[in-house]
PDB file of C-alpha atoms in Angstrom:
ATOM      1  CA  UNK X  22    -166.779 -24.780  97.009  1.00 39.00           C
ATOM      2  CA  UNK X  23    -169.120 -27.388  99.119  1.00 41.00           C
ATOM      3  CA  UNK X  24    -171.941 -29.605  98.126  1.00 41.00           C
ATOM      4  CA  UNK X  25    -174.601 -29.001 100.664  1.00 40.00           C
ATOM      5  CA  UNK X  26    -176.945 -32.142  99.996  1.00 42.00           C
ATOM      6  CA  UNK X  27    -176.588 -34.770  97.551  1.00 42.00           C
ATOM      7  CA  UNK X  28    -180.008 -37.281  97.343  1.00 41.00           C
ATOM      8  CA  UNK X  29    -179.317 -40.766  97.750  1.00 46.00           C
ATOM      9  CA  UNK X  30    -181.123 -42.195  94.466  1.00 60.00           C
ATOM     10  CA  UNK X  31    -180.090 -41.989  91.207  1.00 50.00           C
ATOM     11  CA  UNK X  32    -177.203 -42.390  89.242  1.00 44.00           C
ATOM     12  CA  UNK X  33    -174.235 -40.339  89.644  1.00 42.00           C
ATOM     13  CA  UNK X  34    -172.834 -37.769  87.063  1.00 45.00           C
ATOM     14  CA  UNK X  35    -169.803 -39.360  85.700  1.00 44.00           C
ATOM     15  CA  UNK X  36    -166.903 -36.263  85.472  1.00 47.00           C
ATOM     16  CA  UNK X  37    -163.495 -35.725  86.802  1.00 49.00           C
ATOM     17  CA  UNK X  38    -164.635 -33.399  89.459  1.00 45.00           C
ATOM     18  CA  UNK X  39    -167.377 -35.970  90.854  1.00 44.00           C
ATOM     19  CA  UNK X  40    -164.811 -38.866  90.707  1.00 45.00           C
ATOM     20  CA  UNK X  41    -162.316 -36.480  92.819  1.00 44.00           C
ATOM     21  CA  UNK X  42    -164.470 -35.834  95.377  1.00 42.00           C
ATOM     22  CA  UNK X  43    -165.885 -38.881  96.027  1.00 43.00           C
ATOM     23  CA  UNK X  44    -162.610 -40.305  97.214  1.00 44.00           C
ATOM     24  CA  UNK X  45    -160.773 -36.994  98.938  1.00 44.00           C
ATOM     25  CA  UNK X  46    -162.795 -33.955 100.006  1.00 47.00           C
ATOM     26  CA  UNK X  47    -166.077 -35.673  99.839  1.00 48.00           C
ATOM     27  CA  UNK X  48    -165.303 -39.068 100.722  1.00 40.00           C
ATOM     28  CA  UNK X  49    -168.900 -40.475 102.452  1.00 46.00           C
ATOM     29  CA  UNK X  50    -171.211 -38.438  99.788  1.00 46.00           C
ATOM     30  CA  UNK X  51    -171.050 -41.851  97.976  1.00 39.00           C
ATOM     31  CA  UNK X  52    -170.679 -45.624  99.140  1.00 41.00           C
ATOM     32  CA  UNK X  53    -167.468 -47.818  98.863  1.00 43.00           C
ATOM     33  CA  UNK X  54    -168.069 -48.691  95.327  1.00 39.00           C
ATOM     34  CA  UNK X  55    -168.766 -44.869  94.245  1.00 38.00           C
ATOM     35  CA  UNK X  56    -172.474 -44.863  93.773  1.00 40.00           C
ATOM     36  CA  UNK X  57    -175.536 -43.575  95.354  1.00 45.00           C
ATOM     37  CA  UNK X  58    -176.746 -46.092  98.268  1.00 50.00           C
ATOM     38  CA  UNK X  59    -179.891 -47.118  96.259  1.00 54.00           C
ATOM     39  CA  UNK X  60    -181.129 -46.971  92.904  1.00 58.00           C
ATOM     40  CA  UNK X  61    -185.030 -46.829  92.038  1.00 63.00           C
ATOM     41  CA  UNK X  62    -186.464 -46.639  88.512  1.00 60.00           C
ATOM     42  CA  UNK X  63    -185.854 -44.634  86.155  1.00 64.00           C
ATOM     43  CA  UNK X  64    -187.097 -43.340  82.846  1.00 63.00           C
ATOM     44  CA  UNK X  65    -190.964 -43.864  83.983  1.00 70.00           C
ATOM     45  CA  UNK X  66    -193.735 -41.769  83.661  1.00 86.00           C
ATOM     46  CA  UNK X  67    -194.624 -38.565  85.249  1.00 90.00           C
ATOM     47  CA  UNK X  68    -196.086 -40.504  88.116  1.00 92.00           C
ATOM     48  CA  UNK X  69    -193.407 -43.043  88.624  1.00 93.00           C
ATOM     49  CA  UNK X  70    -190.917 -39.833  88.518  1.00 93.00           C
ATOM     50  CA  UNK X  71    -192.598 -37.704  90.994  1.00 95.00           C
ATOM     51  CA  UNK X  72    -192.893 -40.922  93.504  1.00 95.00           C
ATOM     52  CA  UNK X  73    -189.330 -41.930  92.996  1.00 93.00           C
ATOM     53  CA  UNK X  74    -188.280 -38.317  93.331  1.00 93.00           C
ATOM     54  CA  UNK X  75    -190.207 -38.441  96.839  1.00 95.00           C
ATOM     55  CA  UNK X  76    -189.147 -41.450  97.943  1.00 94.00           C
ATOM     56  CA  UNK X  77    -185.498 -40.813  97.836  1.00 92.00           C
ATOM     57  CA  UNK X  78    -186.262 -37.278  99.433  1.00 94.00           C
ATOM     58  CA  UNK X  79    -187.578 -39.460 102.537  1.00 95.00           C
ATOM     59  CA  UNK X  80    -184.699 -41.761 102.029  1.00 93.00           C
ATOM     60  CA  UNK X  81    -182.429 -39.032 102.350  1.00 92.00           C
ATOM     61  CA  UNK X  82    -184.079 -37.607 105.751  1.00 94.00           C
ATOM     62  CA  UNK X  83    -183.693 -41.363 106.982  1.00 94.00           C
ATOM     63  CA  UNK X  84    -179.822 -41.642 106.420  1.00 91.00           C
ATOM     64  CA  UNK X  85    -179.324 -38.226 107.649  1.00 93.00           C
ATOM     65  CA  UNK X  86    -180.687 -39.100 111.153  1.00 95.00           C
ATOM     66  CA  UNK X  87    -179.111 -42.755 111.120  1.00 92.00           C
ATOM     67  CA  UNK X  88    -177.199 -43.707 114.075  1.00 92.00           C
ATOM     68  CA  UNK X  89    -178.015 -40.844 116.364  1.00 96.00           C
ATOM     69  CA  UNK X  90    -179.293 -41.458 119.875  1.00 96.00           C
ATOM     70  CA  UNK X  91    -182.324 -39.524 121.224  1.00 98.00           C
ATOM     71  CA  UNK X  92    -180.125 -36.742 122.753  1.00 97.00           C
ATOM     72  CA  UNK X  93    -178.319 -35.526 119.297  1.00 97.00           C
ATOM     73  CA  UNK X  94    -181.847 -36.230 117.310  1.00 97.00           C
ATOM     74  CA  UNK X  95    -183.259 -33.340 119.472  1.00 97.00           C
ATOM     75  CA  UNK X  96    -180.054 -30.829 119.527  1.00 96.00           C
ATOM     76  CA  UNK X  97    -180.864 -27.965 118.335  1.00 96.00           C
ATOM     77  CA  UNK X  98    -177.543 -27.219 116.779  1.00 93.00           C
ATOM     78  CA  UNK X  99    -177.956 -24.373 114.506  1.00 90.00           C
ATOM     79  CA  UNK X 100    -178.816 -21.585 117.046  1.00 90.00           C
ATOM     80  CA  UNK X 101    -180.579 -19.659 117.309  1.00 92.00           C
ATOM     81  CA  UNK X 102    -182.935 -21.374 115.154  1.00 93.00           C
ATOM     82  CA  UNK X 103    -185.448 -24.184 116.930  1.00 93.00           C
ATOM     83  CA  UNK X 104    -184.981 -26.804 114.314  1.00 95.00           C
ATOM     84  CA  UNK X 105    -183.367 -29.958 115.281  1.00 97.00           C
ATOM     85  CA  UNK X 106    -183.532 -33.512 113.075  1.00 98.00           C
ATOM     86  CA  UNK X 107    -186.253 -34.697 115.381  1.00 98.00           C
ATOM     87  CA  UNK X 108    -188.012 -31.537 114.875  1.00 97.00           C
ATOM     88  CA  UNK X 109    -188.159 -32.086 110.869  1.00 97.00           C
ATOM     89  CA  UNK X 110    -189.071 -35.607 111.317  1.00 98.00           C
ATOM     90  CA  UNK X 111    -192.010 -34.316 113.330  1.00 98.00           C
ATOM     91  CA  UNK X 112    -192.741 -31.473 110.942  1.00 97.00           C
ATOM     92  CA  UNK X 113    -192.556 -33.725 107.542  1.00 97.00           C
ATOM     93  CA  UNK X 114    -194.885 -35.815 109.298  1.00 97.00           C
ATOM     94  CA  UNK X 115    -197.507 -33.361 109.379  1.00 96.00           C
ATOM     95  CA  UNK X 116    -196.807 -32.096 106.353  1.00 95.00           C
ATOM     96  CA  UNK X 117    -197.329 -35.719 105.008  1.00 97.00           C
ATOM     97  CA  UNK X 118    -200.367 -35.943 107.049  1.00 96.00           C
ATOM     98  CA  UNK X 119    -201.821 -32.471 105.820  1.00 94.00           C
ATOM     99  CA  UNK X 120    -201.078 -32.657 102.155  1.00 95.00           C
ATOM    100  CA  UNK X 121    -202.130 -36.385 101.192  1.00 96.00           C
ATOM    101  CA  UNK X 122    -204.606 -37.442 103.956  1.00 95.00           C
ATOM    102  CA  UNK X 123    -206.303 -34.375 104.633  1.00 94.00           C
ATOM    103  CA  UNK X 124    -206.425 -32.115 101.638  1.00 94.00           C
ATOM    104  CA  UNK X 125    -205.782 -35.185  98.659  1.00 93.00           C
ATOM    105  CA  UNK X 126    -207.950 -38.028 100.511  1.00 95.00           C
ATOM    106  CA  UNK X 127    -210.877 -35.625 102.667  1.00 93.00           C
ATOM    107  CA  UNK X 128    -209.824 -37.253 105.950  1.00 93.00           C
ATOM    108  CA  UNK X 129    -211.038 -35.717 108.983  1.00 92.00           C
ATOM    109  CA  UNK X 130    -207.756 -36.250 110.443  1.00 93.00           C
ATOM    110  CA  UNK X 131    -206.407 -34.234 113.701  1.00 93.00           C
ATOM    111  CA  UNK X 132    -202.770 -32.801 113.537  1.00 94.00           C
ATOM    112  CA  UNK X 133    -200.107 -35.047 115.230  1.00 94.00           C
ATOM    113  CA  UNK X 134    -198.071 -32.383 117.019  1.00 94.00           C
ATOM    114  CA  UNK X 135    -199.386 -28.783 116.518  1.00 92.00           C
ATOM    115  CA  UNK X 136    -202.758 -27.062 117.498  1.00 90.00           C
ATOM    116  CA  UNK X 137    -204.047 -24.051 117.382  1.00 88.00           C
ATOM    117  CA  UNK X 138    -202.520 -22.923 120.329  1.00 89.00           C
ATOM    118  CA  UNK X 139    -199.420 -24.166 119.714  1.00 90.00           C
ATOM    119  CA  UNK X 140    -198.516 -23.909 116.329  1.00 91.00           C
ATOM    120  CA  UNK X 141    -194.813 -24.793 116.312  1.00 92.00           C
ATOM    121  CA  UNK X 142    -195.680 -28.046 118.426  1.00 93.00           C
ATOM    122  CA  UNK X 143    -193.592 -30.367 115.950  1.00 95.00           C
ATOM    123  CA  UNK X 144    -190.368 -28.463 116.760  1.00 94.00           C
ATOM    124  CA  UNK X 145    -191.048 -27.384 120.454  1.00 94.00           C
ATOM    125  CA  UNK X 146    -192.351 -30.870 121.365  1.00 95.00           C
ATOM    126  CA  UNK X 147    -188.966 -32.469 119.784  1.00 96.00           C
ATOM    127  CA  UNK X 148    -187.500 -33.421 123.675  1.00 97.00           C
ATOM    128  CA  UNK X 149    -184.726 -35.674 124.075  1.00 97.00           C
ATOM    129  CA  UNK X 150    -186.716 -38.606 125.025  1.00 97.00           C
ATOM    130  CA  UNK X 151    -185.986 -42.306 123.091  1.00 97.00           C
ATOM    131  CA  UNK X 152    -190.239 -42.684 123.163  1.00 98.00           C
ATOM    132  CA  UNK X 153    -190.562 -39.117 121.852  1.00 98.00           C
ATOM    133  CA  UNK X 154    -188.450 -40.090 118.804  1.00 97.00           C
ATOM    134  CA  UNK X 155    -189.680 -43.476 117.940  1.00 97.00           C
ATOM    135  CA  UNK X 156    -192.946 -41.909 118.258  1.00 97.00           C
ATOM    136  CA  UNK X 157    -192.209 -39.449 115.837  1.00 98.00           C
ATOM    137  CA  UNK X 158    -190.549 -42.446 113.361  1.00 98.00           C
ATOM    138  CA  UNK X 159    -193.758 -43.986 113.575  1.00 97.00           C
ATOM    139  CA  UNK X 160    -196.185 -41.275 112.657  1.00 97.00           C
ATOM    140  CA  UNK X 161    -193.238 -40.281 109.787  1.00 98.00           C
ATOM    141  CA  UNK X 162    -193.420 -43.361 108.020  1.00 97.00           C
ATOM    142  CA  UNK X 163    -197.207 -44.210 108.740  1.00 97.00           C
ATOM    143  CA  UNK X 164    -198.121 -40.882 106.516  1.00 97.00           C
ATOM    144  CA  UNK X 165    -195.348 -41.754 104.082  1.00 97.00           C
ATOM    145  CA  UNK X 166    -196.787 -45.260 103.743  1.00 97.00           C
ATOM    146  CA  UNK X 167    -200.367 -43.695 103.153  1.00 97.00           C
ATOM    147  CA  UNK X 168    -198.981 -41.243 100.538  1.00 97.00           C
ATOM    148  CA  UNK X 169    -197.468 -43.590  98.725  1.00 97.00           C
ATOM    149  CA  UNK X 170    -200.767 -46.012  98.505  1.00 97.00           C
ATOM    150  CA  UNK X 171    -202.760 -43.057  97.632  1.00 97.00           C
ATOM    151  CA  UNK X 172    -200.409 -41.688  94.587  1.00 97.00           C
ATOM    152  CA  UNK X 173    -200.451 -45.341  93.429  1.00 96.00           C
ATOM    153  CA  UNK X 174    -203.778 -45.832  93.799  1.00 96.00           C
ATOM    154  CA  UNK X 175    -204.953 -42.838  92.437  1.00 96.00           C
ATOM    155  CA  UNK X 176    -206.832 -43.004  88.827  1.00 96.00           C
ATOM    156  CA  UNK X 177    -204.970 -39.699  87.819  1.00 95.00           C
ATOM    157  CA  UNK X 178    -202.171 -37.059  88.682  1.00 96.00           C
ATOM    158  CA  UNK X 179    -205.115 -34.946  87.504  1.00 94.00           C
ATOM    159  CA  UNK X 180    -207.370 -35.253  90.741  1.00 94.00           C
ATOM    160  CA  UNK X 181    -207.963 -32.179  92.528  1.00 93.00           C
ATOM    161  CA  UNK X 182    -208.869 -31.100  96.103  1.00 89.00           C
ATOM    162  CA  UNK X 183    -209.884 -27.744  97.160  1.00 86.00           C
ATOM    163  CA  UNK X 184    -207.568 -25.723  99.022  1.00 81.00           C
ATOM    164  CA  UNK X 185    -209.548 -22.448  99.627  1.00 68.00           C
ATOM    165  CA  UNK X 186    -207.316 -20.999 102.573  1.00 69.00           C
ATOM    166  CA  UNK X 187    -204.237 -21.231 100.294  1.00 65.00           C
ATOM    167  CA  UNK X 188    -202.862 -23.483 102.925  1.00 71.00           C
ATOM    168  CA  UNK X 189    -200.892 -25.662 100.345  1.00 69.00           C
ATOM    169  CA  UNK X 190    -199.561 -23.138  97.883  1.00 65.00           C
ATOM    170  CA  UNK X 191    -202.682 -23.411  95.779  1.00 62.00           C
ATOM    171  CA  UNK X 192    -203.320 -19.479  95.607  1.00 67.00           C
ATOM    172  CA  UNK X 193    -206.814 -20.608  97.389  1.00 68.00           C
ATOM    173  CA  UNK X 194    -208.796 -22.768  95.177  1.00 81.00           C
ATOM    174  CA  UNK X 195    -208.134 -26.528  93.466  1.00 86.00           C
ATOM    175  CA  UNK X 196    -205.027 -28.120  93.933  1.00 87.00           C
ATOM    176  CA  UNK X 197    -203.949 -31.236  91.774  1.00 94.00           C
ATOM    177  CA  UNK X 198    -202.688 -34.393  93.113  1.00 95.00           C
ATOM    178  CA  UNK X 199    -199.606 -33.300  90.535  1.00 94.00           C
ATOM    179  CA  UNK X 200    -199.292 -29.887  92.523  1.00 93.00           C
ATOM    180  CA  UNK X 201    -199.114 -31.793  95.630  1.00 95.00           C
ATOM    181  CA  UNK X 202    -196.343 -34.270  94.892  1.00 96.00           C
ATOM    182  CA  UNK X 203    -194.409 -31.381  93.475  1.00 95.00           C
ATOM    183  CA  UNK X 204    -195.073 -29.044  96.500  1.00 94.00           C
ATOM    184  CA  UNK X 205    -193.853 -32.048  99.127  1.00 96.00           C
ATOM    185  CA  UNK X 206    -190.926 -32.711  97.181  1.00 96.00           C
ATOM    186  CA  UNK X 207    -189.873 -28.982  97.501  1.00 95.00           C
ATOM    187  CA  UNK X 208    -190.755 -29.217 101.355  1.00 95.00           C
ATOM    188  CA  UNK X 209    -188.247 -31.893 101.489  1.00 96.00           C
ATOM    189  CA  UNK X 210    -185.686 -30.320  99.613  1.00 94.00           C
ATOM    190  CA  UNK X 211    -185.759 -27.306 101.880  1.00 94.00           C
ATOM    191  CA  UNK X 212    -185.429 -28.891 104.708  1.00 95.00           C
ATOM    192  CA  UNK X 213    -182.836 -31.741 103.757  1.00 94.00           C
ATOM    193  CA  UNK X 214    -180.573 -28.485 103.358  1.00 92.00           C
ATOM    194  CA  UNK X 215    -181.030 -27.948 107.021  1.00 94.00           C
ATOM    195  CA  UNK X 216    -180.749 -31.488 108.067  1.00 95.00           C
ATOM    196  CA  UNK X 217    -176.971 -31.218 106.275  1.00 93.00           C
ATOM    197  CA  UNK X 218    -176.108 -28.582 108.450  1.00 93.00           C
ATOM    198  CA  UNK X 219    -177.461 -30.002 111.975  1.00 95.00           C
ATOM    199  CA  UNK X 220    -176.073 -33.355 111.105  1.00 94.00           C
ATOM    200  CA  UNK X 221    -172.720 -31.817 110.278  1.00 93.00           C
ATOM    201  CA  UNK X 222    -172.827 -29.759 113.446  1.00 93.00           C
ATOM    202  CA  UNK X 223    -173.899 -32.575 115.699  1.00 93.00           C
ATOM    203  CA  UNK X 224    -170.806 -34.752 114.559  1.00 89.00           C
ATOM    204  CA  UNK X 225    -169.725 -33.449 111.557  1.00 88.00           C
ATOM    205  CA  UNK X 226    -170.894 -36.172 109.105  1.00 85.00           C
ATOM    206  CA  UNK X 227    -171.117 -34.742 105.442  1.00 79.00           C
ATOM    207  CA  UNK X 228    -173.134 -36.044 102.433  1.00 66.00           C
ATOM    208  CA  UNK X 229    -174.482 -39.430 102.358  1.00 56.00           C
ATOM    209  CA  UNK X 230    -173.443 -41.850 105.193  1.00 47.00           C
ATOM    210  CA  UNK X 231    -170.973 -45.071 104.828  1.00 43.00           C
ATOM    211  CA  UNK X 232    -172.037 -48.521 102.833  1.00 39.00           C
ATOM    212  CA  UNK X 233    -172.617 -49.668 106.473  1.00 42.00           C
ATOM    213  CA  UNK X 234    -174.867 -47.283 107.640  1.00 47.00           C
ATOM    214  CA  UNK X 235    -178.501 -47.895 107.521  1.00 46.00           C
ATOM    215  CA  UNK X 236    -181.674 -45.471 107.874  1.00 48.00           C
ATOM    216  CA  UNK X 237    -182.541 -44.974 111.722  1.00 47.00           C
ATOM    217  CA  UNK X 238    -185.370 -47.514 112.708  1.00 43.00           C
TER     218      UNK X 238
END
C-alpha cells in the first residue's frame, strides 16, 4: 500500500511500520534524522491550529516543486489532465487571492491569471518560461503573505463575509473566516495529491524531499 502524501510539518507517528518505511520503501518521506523537515507550533488554540495546518500545506507545495526547472514545472505529466506543478502554483495563488483578499477582506482585486473568457487561464498559461515561473511564485507568495497577516490580525474567526453566489462553498450566504480557512486547507489537500503524482512522473521523487533540498525560490 502506498502513502500518497505526507505534509512536512508536525511530529511523526512512532510505529514500527512508519519506522520501516522511513528507512526502506519510502526513505525520502523523512529527512535523515527520521523527522519531518519542519516543526511548527502545536497544541495551540483554534486559530493557531488552522493557520499552522495551512502553513504546512503551503510548505509542502514548495517542497514538491523544489529543484525543478521551468520545463519540468510546466510539464503536464499526468495525461490527459492539463495540470502541471506550475499550473497548481498559479491556481492556488488565485484561490488564496479570491478567498482572503477579495472575499474576506473585501478588496476589489482583479484575478491574477484567469478571466471570464479564459476560466482556466491559471493552467492554460502555465508555459515553460522561467519568467512565468518566477511570476507565479511571486504572486503565490504575495497572496499567502496577505492571508497570513489577515488571519493573524482578524479580531475573531467568527467574522463573516457575504458569498451570495456560492463561489466559496458557503451555500450562498455568509461565510466565516473559520470556514474560509478550512476550505483553503481542503483546497491544498486535494491539490497536494495531484502534486505528488505530477512530481513522481517528472523525476520519480516520492513523499518529502531530502534533508538538503530546499523549497523553490
